Coordinates of C-alpha atoms (C1' of nucleotides) in Angstrom, one line a residue:
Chain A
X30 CA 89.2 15.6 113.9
X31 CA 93.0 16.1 113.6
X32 CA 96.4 15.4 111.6
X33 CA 97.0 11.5 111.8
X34 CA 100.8 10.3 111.0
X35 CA 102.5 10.8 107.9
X36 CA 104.3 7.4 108.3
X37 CA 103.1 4.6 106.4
X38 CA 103.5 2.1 108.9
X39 CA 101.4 3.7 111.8
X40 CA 98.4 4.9 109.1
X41 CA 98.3 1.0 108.0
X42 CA 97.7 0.3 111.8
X43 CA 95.3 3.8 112.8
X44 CA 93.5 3.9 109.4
X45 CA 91.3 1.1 110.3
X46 CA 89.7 2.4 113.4
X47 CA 88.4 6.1 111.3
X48 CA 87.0 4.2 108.1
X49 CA 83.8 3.4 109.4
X50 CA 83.1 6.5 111.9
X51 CA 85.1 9.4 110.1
X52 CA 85.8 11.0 106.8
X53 CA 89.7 10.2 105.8
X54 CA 91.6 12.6 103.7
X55 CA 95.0 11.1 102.5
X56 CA 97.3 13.1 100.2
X57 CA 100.5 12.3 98.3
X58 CA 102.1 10.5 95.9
X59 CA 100.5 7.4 94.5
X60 CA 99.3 5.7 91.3
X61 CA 96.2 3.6 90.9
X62 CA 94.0 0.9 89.0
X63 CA 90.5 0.6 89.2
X64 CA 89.0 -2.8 87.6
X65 CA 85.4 -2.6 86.8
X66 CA 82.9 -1.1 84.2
X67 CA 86.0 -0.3 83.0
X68 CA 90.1 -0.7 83.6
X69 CA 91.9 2.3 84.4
X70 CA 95.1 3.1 84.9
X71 CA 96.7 5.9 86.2
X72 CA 100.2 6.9 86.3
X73 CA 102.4 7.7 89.5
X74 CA 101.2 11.3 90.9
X75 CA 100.4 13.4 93.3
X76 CA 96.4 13.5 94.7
X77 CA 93.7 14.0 97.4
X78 CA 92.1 10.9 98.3
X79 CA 88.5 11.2 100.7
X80 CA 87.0 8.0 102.2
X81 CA 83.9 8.8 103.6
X82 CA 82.0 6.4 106.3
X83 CA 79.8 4.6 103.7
X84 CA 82.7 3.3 102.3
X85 CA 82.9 6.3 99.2
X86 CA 86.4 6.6 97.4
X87 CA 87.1 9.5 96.2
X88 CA 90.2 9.7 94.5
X89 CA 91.3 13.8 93.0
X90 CA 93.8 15.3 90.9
X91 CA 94.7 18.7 91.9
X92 CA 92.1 19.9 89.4
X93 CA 88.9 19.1 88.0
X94 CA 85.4 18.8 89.5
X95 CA 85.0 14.8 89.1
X96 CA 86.7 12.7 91.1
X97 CA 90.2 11.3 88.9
X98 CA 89.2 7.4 89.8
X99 CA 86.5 6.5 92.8
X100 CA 84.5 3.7 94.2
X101 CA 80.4 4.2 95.3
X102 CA 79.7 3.1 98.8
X103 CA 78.6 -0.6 99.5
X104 CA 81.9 -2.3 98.7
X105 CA 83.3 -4.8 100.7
X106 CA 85.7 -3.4 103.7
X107 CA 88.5 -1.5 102.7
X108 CA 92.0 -3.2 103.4
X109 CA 95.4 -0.6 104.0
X110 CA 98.5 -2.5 104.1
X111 CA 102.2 -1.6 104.7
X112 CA 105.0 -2.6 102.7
X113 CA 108.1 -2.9 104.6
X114 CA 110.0 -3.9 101.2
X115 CA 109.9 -0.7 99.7
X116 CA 108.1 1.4 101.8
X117 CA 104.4 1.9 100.1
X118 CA 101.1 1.9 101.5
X119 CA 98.5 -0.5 99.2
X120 CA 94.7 0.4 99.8
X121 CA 92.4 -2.4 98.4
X122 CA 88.8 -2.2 98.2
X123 CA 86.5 -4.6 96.1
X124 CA 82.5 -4.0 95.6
X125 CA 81.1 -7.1 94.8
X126 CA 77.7 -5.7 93.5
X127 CA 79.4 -4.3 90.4
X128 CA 82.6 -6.5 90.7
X129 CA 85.0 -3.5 90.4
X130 CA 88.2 -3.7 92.4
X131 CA 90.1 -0.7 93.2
X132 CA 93.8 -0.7 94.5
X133 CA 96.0 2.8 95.6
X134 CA 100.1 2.5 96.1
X135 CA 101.3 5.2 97.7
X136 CA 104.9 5.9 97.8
X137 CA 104.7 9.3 99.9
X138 CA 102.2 10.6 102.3
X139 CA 102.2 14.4 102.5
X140 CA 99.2 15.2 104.7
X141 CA 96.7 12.6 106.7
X142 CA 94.0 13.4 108.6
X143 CA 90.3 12.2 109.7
X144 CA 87.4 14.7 110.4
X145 CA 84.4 12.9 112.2
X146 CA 81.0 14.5 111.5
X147 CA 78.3 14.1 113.9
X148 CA 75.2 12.6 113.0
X149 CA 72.7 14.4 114.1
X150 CA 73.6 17.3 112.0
X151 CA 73.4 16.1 108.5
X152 CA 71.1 19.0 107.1
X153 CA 69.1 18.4 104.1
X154 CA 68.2 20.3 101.5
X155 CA 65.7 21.5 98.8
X156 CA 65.8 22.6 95.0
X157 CA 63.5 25.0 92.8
X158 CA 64.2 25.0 89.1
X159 CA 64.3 21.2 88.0
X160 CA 61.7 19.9 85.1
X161 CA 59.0 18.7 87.5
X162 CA 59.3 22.2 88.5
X163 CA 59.3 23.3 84.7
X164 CA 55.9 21.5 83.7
X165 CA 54.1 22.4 87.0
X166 CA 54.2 26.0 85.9
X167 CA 53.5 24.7 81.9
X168 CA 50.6 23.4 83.5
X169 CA 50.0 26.6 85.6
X170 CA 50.1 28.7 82.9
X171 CA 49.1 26.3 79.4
X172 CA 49.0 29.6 76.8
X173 CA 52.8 29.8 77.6
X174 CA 52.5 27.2 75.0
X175 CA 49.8 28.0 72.8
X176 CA 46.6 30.4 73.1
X177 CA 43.8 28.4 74.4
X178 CA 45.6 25.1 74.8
X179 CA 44.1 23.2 77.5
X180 CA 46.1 20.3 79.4
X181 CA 44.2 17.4 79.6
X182 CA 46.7 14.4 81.2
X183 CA 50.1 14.4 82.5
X184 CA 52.6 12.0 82.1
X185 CA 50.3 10.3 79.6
X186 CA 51.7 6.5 79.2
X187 CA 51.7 5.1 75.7
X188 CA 53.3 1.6 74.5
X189 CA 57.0 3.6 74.6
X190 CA 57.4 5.9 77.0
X191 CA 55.5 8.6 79.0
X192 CA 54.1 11.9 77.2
X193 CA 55.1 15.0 79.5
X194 CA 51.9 17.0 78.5
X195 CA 48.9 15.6 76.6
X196 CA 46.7 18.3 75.7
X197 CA 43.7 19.9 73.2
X198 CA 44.7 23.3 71.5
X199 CA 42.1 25.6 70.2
X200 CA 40.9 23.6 67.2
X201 CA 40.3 20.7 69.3
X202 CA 43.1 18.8 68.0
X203 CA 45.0 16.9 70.7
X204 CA 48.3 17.8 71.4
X205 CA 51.7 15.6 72.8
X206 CA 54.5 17.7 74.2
X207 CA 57.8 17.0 75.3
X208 CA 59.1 19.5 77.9
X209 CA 62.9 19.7 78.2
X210 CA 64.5 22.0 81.2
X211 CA 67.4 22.4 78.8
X212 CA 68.6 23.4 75.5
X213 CA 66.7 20.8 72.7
X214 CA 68.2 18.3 71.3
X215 CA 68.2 16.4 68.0
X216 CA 67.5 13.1 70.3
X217 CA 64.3 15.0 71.9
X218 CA 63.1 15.8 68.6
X219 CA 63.1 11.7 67.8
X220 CA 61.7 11.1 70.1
X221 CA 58.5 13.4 69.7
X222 CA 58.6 11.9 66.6
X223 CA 58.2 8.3 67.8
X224 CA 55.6 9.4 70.1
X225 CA 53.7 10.9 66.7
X226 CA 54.0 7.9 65.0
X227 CA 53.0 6.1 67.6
X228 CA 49.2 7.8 67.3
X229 CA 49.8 7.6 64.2
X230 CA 49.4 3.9 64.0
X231 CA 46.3 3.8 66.1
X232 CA 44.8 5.7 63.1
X233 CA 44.8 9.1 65.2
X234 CA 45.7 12.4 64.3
X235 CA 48.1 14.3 67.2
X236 CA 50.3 17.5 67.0
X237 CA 53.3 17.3 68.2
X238 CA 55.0 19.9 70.4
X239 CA 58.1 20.3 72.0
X240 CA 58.7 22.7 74.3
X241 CA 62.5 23.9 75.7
X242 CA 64.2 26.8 77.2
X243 CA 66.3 27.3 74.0
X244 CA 65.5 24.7 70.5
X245 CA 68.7 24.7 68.0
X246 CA 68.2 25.7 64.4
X247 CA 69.1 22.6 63.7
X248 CA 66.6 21.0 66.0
X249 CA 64.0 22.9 64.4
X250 CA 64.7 22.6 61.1
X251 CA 63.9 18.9 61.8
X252 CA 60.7 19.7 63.8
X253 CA 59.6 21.5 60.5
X254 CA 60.3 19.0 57.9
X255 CA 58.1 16.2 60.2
X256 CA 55.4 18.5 61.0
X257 CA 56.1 19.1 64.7
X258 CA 56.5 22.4 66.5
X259 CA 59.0 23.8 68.8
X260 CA 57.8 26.5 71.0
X261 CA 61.3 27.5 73.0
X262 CA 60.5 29.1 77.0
X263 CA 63.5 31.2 78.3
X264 CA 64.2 30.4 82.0
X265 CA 63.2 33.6 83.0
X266 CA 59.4 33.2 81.5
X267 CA 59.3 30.1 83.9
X268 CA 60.6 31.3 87.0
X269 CA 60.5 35.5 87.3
X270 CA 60.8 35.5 91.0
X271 CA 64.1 33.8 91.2
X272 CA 66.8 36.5 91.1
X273 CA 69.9 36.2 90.4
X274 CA 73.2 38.7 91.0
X275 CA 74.6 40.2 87.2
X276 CA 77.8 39.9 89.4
X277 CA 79.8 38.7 92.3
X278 CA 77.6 39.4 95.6
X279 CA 79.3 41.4 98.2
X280 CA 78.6 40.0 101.4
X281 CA 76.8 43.2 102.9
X282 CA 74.3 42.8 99.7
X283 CA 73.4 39.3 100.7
X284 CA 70.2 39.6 102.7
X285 CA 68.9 41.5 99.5
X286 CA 69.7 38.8 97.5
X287 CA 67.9 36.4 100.0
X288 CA 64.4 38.0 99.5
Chain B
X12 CA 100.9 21.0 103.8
X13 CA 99.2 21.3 107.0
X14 CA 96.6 22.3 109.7
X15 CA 95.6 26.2 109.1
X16 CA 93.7 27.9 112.1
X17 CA 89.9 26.9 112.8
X18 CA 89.4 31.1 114.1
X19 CA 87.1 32.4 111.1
X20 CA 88.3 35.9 112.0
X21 CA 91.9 34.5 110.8
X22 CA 90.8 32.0 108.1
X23 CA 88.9 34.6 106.4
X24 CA 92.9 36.8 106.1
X25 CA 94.9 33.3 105.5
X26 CA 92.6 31.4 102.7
X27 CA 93.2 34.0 99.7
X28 CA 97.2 33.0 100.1
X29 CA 96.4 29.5 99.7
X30 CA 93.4 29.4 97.2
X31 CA 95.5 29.8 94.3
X32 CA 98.1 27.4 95.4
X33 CA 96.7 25.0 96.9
X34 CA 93.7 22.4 97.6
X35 CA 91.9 23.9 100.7
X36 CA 90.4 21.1 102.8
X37 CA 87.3 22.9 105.5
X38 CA 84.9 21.1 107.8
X39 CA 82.0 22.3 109.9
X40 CA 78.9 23.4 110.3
X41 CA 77.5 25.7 107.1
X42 CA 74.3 26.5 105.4
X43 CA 74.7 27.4 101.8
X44 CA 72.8 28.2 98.4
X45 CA 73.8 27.6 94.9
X46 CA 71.6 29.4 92.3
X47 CA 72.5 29.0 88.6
X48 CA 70.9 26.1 86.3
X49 CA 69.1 25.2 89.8
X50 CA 68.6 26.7 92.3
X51 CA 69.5 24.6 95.6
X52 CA 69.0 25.4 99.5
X53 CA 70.6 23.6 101.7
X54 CA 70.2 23.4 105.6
X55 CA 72.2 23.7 108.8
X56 CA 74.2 20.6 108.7
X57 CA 77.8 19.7 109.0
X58 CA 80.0 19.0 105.6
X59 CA 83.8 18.9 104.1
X60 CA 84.7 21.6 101.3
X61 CA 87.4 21.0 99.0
X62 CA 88.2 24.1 97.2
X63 CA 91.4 23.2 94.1
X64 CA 93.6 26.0 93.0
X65 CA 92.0 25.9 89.2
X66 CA 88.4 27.2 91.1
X67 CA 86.4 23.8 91.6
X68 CA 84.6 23.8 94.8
X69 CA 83.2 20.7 95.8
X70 CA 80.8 20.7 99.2
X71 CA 80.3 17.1 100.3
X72 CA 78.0 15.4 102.9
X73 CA 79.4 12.9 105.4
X74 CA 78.4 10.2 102.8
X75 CA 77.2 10.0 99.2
X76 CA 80.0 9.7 96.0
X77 CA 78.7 13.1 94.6
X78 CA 78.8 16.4 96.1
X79 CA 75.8 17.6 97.5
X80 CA 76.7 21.4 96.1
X81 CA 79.5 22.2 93.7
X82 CA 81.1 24.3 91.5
X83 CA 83.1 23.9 88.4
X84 CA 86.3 25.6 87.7
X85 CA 86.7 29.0 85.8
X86 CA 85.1 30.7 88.2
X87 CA 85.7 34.0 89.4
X88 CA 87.6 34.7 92.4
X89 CA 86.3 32.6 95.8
X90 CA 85.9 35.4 98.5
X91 CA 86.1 34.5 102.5
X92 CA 84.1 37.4 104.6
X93 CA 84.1 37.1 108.1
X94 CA 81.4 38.1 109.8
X95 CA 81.9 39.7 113.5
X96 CA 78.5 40.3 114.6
X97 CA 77.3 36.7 114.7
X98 CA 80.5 35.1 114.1
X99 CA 80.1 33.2 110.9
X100 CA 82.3 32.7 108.0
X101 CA 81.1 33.6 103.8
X102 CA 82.4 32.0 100.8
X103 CA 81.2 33.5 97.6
X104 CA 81.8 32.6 94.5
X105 CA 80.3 33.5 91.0
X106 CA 80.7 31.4 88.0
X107 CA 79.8 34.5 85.1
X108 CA 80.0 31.7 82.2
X109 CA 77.0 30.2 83.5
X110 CA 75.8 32.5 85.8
X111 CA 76.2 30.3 88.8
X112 CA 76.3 31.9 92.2
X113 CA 77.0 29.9 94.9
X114 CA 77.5 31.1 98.8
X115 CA 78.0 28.9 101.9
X116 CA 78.0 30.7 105.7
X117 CA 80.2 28.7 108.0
X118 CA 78.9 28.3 111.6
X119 CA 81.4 26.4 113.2
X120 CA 84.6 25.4 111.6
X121 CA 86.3 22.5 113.1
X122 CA 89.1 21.4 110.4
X123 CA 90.9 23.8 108.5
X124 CA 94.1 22.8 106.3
X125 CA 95.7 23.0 102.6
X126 CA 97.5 20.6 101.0
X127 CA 100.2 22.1 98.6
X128 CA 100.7 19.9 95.2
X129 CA 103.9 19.5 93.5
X130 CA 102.8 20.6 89.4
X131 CA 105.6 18.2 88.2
X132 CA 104.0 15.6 89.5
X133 CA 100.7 15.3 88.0
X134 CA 100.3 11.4 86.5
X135 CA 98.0 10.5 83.2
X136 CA 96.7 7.8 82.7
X137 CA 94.9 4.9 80.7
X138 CA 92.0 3.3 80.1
X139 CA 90.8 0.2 78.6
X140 CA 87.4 -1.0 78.1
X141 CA 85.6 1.7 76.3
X142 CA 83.5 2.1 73.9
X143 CA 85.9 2.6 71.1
X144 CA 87.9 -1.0 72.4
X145 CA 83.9 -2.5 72.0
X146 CA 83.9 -1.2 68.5
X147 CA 87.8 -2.3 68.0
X148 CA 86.5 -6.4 69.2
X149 CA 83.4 -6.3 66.8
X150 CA 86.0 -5.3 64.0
X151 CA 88.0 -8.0 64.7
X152 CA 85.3 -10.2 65.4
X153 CA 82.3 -9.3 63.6
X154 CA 81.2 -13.3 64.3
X155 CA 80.1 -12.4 67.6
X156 CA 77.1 -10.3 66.1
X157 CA 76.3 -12.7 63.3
X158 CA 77.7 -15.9 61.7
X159 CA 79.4 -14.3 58.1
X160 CA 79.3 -10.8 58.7
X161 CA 81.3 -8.4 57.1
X162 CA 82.4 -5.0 58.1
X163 CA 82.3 -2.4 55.3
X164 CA 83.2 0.8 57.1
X165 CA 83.6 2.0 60.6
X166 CA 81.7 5.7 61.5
X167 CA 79.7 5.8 58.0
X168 CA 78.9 9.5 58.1
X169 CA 75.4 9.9 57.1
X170 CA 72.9 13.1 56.9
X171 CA 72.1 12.7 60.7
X172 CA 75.2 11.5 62.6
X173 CA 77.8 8.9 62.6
X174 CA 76.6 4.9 62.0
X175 CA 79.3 2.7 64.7
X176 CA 79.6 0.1 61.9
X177 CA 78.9 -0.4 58.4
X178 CA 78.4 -4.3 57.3
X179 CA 76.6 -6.7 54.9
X180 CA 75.3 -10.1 55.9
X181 CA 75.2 -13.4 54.3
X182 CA 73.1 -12.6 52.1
X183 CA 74.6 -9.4 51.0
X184 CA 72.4 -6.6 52.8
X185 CA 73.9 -3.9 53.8
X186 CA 73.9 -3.3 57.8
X187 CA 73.3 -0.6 60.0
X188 CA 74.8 -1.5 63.2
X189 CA 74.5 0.8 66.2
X190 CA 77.2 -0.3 69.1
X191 CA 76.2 0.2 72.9
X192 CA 79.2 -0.3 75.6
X193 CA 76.0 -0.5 78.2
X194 CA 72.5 -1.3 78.7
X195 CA 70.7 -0.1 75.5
X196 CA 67.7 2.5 76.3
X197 CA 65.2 3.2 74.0
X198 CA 66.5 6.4 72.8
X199 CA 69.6 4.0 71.6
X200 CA 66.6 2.3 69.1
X201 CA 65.4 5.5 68.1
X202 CA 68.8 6.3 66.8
X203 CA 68.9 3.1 65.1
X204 CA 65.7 3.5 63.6
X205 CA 66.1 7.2 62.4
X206 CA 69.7 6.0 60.4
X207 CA 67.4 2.9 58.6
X208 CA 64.8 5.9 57.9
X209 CA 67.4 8.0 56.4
X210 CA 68.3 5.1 53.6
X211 CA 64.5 3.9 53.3
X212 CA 64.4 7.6 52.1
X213 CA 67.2 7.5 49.3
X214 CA 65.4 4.3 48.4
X215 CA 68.5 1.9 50.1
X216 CA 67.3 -1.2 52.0
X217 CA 69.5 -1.2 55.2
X218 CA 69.0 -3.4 58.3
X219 CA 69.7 -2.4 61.4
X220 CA 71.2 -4.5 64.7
X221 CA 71.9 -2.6 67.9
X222 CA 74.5 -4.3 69.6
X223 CA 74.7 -3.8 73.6
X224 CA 75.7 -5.7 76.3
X225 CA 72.0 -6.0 77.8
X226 CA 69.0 -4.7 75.8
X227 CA 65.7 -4.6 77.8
X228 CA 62.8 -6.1 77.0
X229 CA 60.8 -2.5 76.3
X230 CA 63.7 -1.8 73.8
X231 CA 63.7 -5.2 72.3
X232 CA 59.7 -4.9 71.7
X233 CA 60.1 -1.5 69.9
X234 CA 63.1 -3.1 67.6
X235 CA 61.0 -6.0 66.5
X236 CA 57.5 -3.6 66.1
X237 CA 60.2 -1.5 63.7
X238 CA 62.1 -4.7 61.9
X239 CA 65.3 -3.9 63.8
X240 CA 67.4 -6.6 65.2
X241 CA 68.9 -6.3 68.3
X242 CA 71.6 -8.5 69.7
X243 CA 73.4 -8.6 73.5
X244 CA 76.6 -9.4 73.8
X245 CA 77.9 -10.3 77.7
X246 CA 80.8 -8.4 78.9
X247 CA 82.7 -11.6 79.3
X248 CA 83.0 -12.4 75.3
X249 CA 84.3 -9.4 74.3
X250 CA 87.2 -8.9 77.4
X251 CA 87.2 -12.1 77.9
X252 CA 91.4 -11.6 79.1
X253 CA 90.0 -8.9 81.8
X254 CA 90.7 -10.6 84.9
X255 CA 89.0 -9.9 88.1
X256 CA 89.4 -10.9 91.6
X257 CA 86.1 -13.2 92.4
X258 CA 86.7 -11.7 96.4
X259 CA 88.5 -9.0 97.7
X260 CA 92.8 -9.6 96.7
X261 CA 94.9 -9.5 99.5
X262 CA 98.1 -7.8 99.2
X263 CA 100.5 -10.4 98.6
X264 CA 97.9 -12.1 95.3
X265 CA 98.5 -8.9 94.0
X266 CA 101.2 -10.0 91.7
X267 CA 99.0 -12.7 90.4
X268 CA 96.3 -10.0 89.7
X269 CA 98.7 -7.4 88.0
X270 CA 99.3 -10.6 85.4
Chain C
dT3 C1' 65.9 -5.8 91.6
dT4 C1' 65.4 -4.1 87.2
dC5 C1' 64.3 -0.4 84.5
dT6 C1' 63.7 4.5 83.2
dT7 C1' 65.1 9.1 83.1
dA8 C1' 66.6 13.7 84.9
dA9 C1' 70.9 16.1 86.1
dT10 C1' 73.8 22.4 88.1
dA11 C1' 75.1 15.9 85.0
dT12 C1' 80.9 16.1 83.3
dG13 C1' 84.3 15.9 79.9
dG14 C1' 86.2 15.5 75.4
dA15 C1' 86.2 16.0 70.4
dT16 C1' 84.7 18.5 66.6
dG17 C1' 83.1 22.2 63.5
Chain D
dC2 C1' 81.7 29.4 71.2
dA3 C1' 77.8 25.6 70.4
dT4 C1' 76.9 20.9 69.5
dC5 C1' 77.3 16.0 69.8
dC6 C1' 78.5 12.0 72.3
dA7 C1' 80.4 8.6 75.8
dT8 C1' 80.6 8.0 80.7
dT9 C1' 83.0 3.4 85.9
dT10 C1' 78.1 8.7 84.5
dT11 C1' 75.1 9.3 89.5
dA12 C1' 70.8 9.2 91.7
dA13 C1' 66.1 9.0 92.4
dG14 C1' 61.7 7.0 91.4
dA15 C1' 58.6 3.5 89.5
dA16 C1' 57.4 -1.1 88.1

DNA sequence: TTCTTAATATGGATG
DNA sequence: CATCCATTTTAAGAA
C-alpha cells in the first residue's frame, strides 16, 4: 500500500509480485493497441492505468467516465517487460476467451504505486429504482395504468419474447404492456407492435399498452396510427418515498436526507 | 505527482487544491449512496476512488471492469467534510443535469495521492473494425452477402430511419439490407421488418437480408416466419488481414505482430 | 455455454 | 437541448 519505483527497470522486476494480490496504479506517458472486437490505436499520451487482482485493465485519459482502452478479467497472465534499448516499459496481456490482445509502451513513469485491499471487507450493495422495481409497483398498484385493469400474468412468454404485463382492462379485453424504466423509444413501440401481431395471428384480439416514465411525441404518434396506447408514469408516481436533495447536500443536512 | 496525507482532518483542507488539477487517487474503507436514475446503497467495504479534474468520479471494487458507483463529469463542485466527532471523511457531489446525488463517508483512508497531467500531452487515437469499415467491406464486396448483388445506395433515408445498404439481386429486386457488426438480436429483425413494411405500404416490393456476424436461431425463426433473409458473415472474411496472436506475444515477436 | 435484456449504460452525431 | 444509434458496451439471469 505505497509508492513503488518510478524506474522502468525495477517496476519490470516488482510489478509481478502485486498483480495477483493488489490493485496497480501506473501513470505516465504511453501509447497503446488493443486487438480484439475491435483494433484500436491510440497515440503517444499521458494516462492512469489500474490493474486490479482479477486481472482488469483499465486504461484512462485524464477525462472521461469510461475507461480510454481496457481489458475484462480472465485473460491470460499479464507480462511487463523492460527495454534496455530505448528505455520503455511493454505490458502485454492476451485473453484468449475473446482473442483480444492488449499491449502498453510506456516511455515515462510519473507515479507507481500498488494498494492491497483486504478480503474480508468487500461490502456489497443494494439498489431501489430499477424496472423489476418499476413493474412490482405497476403490479401493486394496476389503475396506475388504467381504471379497473386487472393483471393477470407476468412475464407472459410468447413465440418472441416475454410480455412485461399481461392483463384484462374493464371491458374484459386482454391487455399486453411493455414497461420501460426510461424515456420510450421508437424501438419499444416495434416491438409492442410485434407482440400485437403476434395475437393477432392466433386469431385473437389484444390491446396494446406501453407504459414509460416519459413516451416522445414521436413515439406516440406511432402508437396512435397502429392502435396502441401509451400511458407515460413520471418517476415520482412510482417511487414517492424516495427523496432526493433540489441541491447540493450540506454535510450537517445529511441524516435528514437519510430518512 | 505524489503521496498526499492519509489524516482526513488534512485531506479534507488539501483535496480542493488538487480536484481541479489533477486525477485524485483514494483507497479505504467507505460506505456510500448514489441516488439519481437509481438509487444505490452500498455497504462498509473497502474500494479505490478516482476522482479526474473534468468532475468524473469513479468508485471501484477490488475487482470488476466497471465501477461499482460513479459519476459522470459536469458535475457540480466535489466537497470533502471532515467529520471530527467520529472521525470519518464526506465526499458530496451533485450532478443538477440529471439530478444525481452521490455521497461516500470514508472510514479509514489508507492511500491518498494525485497524479498531475501534462494537457499537451493528451494522445488520440484510431480505430479500425467498426461498424462503418463492416459496411465499407460489403460495398466493396457485396459477393459475400449474395452471388450478383448490387449496391444501389448506402443510408437510403426512409420515413423511419436510415436503411445500411440499398441493393438489387439477380433478379432485379430491390434489397433492404440491414448490417450488424455483432450478434443480431431480435430487435435488429424488427427493424428490418418495419423498413420492408414501410415499402409494402407505398406498394414497393423490397426484400430484406440482415447481415451480422452471428444471427441466433430465435432471430433466424422470426426472419423466415416474416420472409426476411438473414445471412452471417464470420469475422474472419471480412478482416480477414487482422492479425492476431493465437497465444500470448512475447516482447521480442512484437515486431512480427506490429506487421 | 449461449442467449436475452436491462443499465445510473456511455458517447458521438444530428436536427 | 432531445433523439437516434453504435459500442471492445458490461453484467446479470435464464435456458
Amino acid at each position: 500500500m505505497d509508492l513503488l519505483p518510478k524506474k522502468m527497470s525495477e517496476l519490470a522486476v516488482i510489478l509481478p509480485s502485486h498483480l495477483e494480490k493488489d490493485t496497480v496504479v501506473l501513470a505516465g506517458i504511453c501509447d497503446s493497441i488493443f486487438d480484439g472486437r475491435i483494433k484500436s490505436d491510440l497515440e503517444k499520451g499521458e494516462r492512469v492505468l489500474l490493474i486490479k487482482k482479477d486481472g482488469s485493465i483499465l486504461l484512462h485519459n485524464a477525462t472521461g467516465t469510461r475507461p480510454v482502452q481496457w481489458q475484462r478479467a480472465k485473460a491470460g497472465k499479464i507480462v511487463f517487460t523492460h527495454n534496455d534499448e530505448d528505455n520503455t516499459l511493454l505490458m502485454e496481456s492476451y485473453r484468449p476467451k475473446t482473442d483480444e490482445s492488449f499491449f502498453i509502451t510506456y516511455y515515462e513513469i510519473n507515479f507507481a504505486a500498488f494498494i492491497r485491499m483486504k478480503e474480508e471487507l468487500s461490502g456489497g450493495g443494494e439498489t431501489i429504482g430499477d424496472e423489476k422495481d418499476f413493474v412490482d409497483q405497476l403490479v401493486l398498484h394496476p389503475d396506475l395504468i388504467e381504471p379497473e385493469l386487472k393483471i393477470i400474468e407476468r412475464e407472459k412468454e410468447i413465440d418472441f419474447g416475454f410480455i412485461d404485463l399481461y392483463a384484462q382492462d374493464s371491458s374484459h379485453n386482454f391487455v399486453a404492456i411493455e414497461v420501460k424504466k426510461q424515456n420510450a423509444t421508437l424501438t419499444d413501440a416495434y416491438q409492442l407492435h410485434r407482440y400485437i401481431e403476434f395475437f393477432q395471428g392466433q386469431g385473437e384480439h389484444v390491446r396494446g399498452i406501453l407504459v414509460a416514465t416519459h413516451i416522445p411525441k414521436k413515439v406516440l404518434s406511432y402508437l396512435k396510427a397502429h392502435n396502441l396506447d401509451g400511458k407515460s408514469i413520471p418517476w415520482q408516481e412510482i417511487f414517492p418515498t424516495v427523496k432526493r436533495p433540489s441541491k447540493l447536500v450540506r454535510t450537517r443536512q445529511l441524516d435528514n436526507f437519510w430518512s
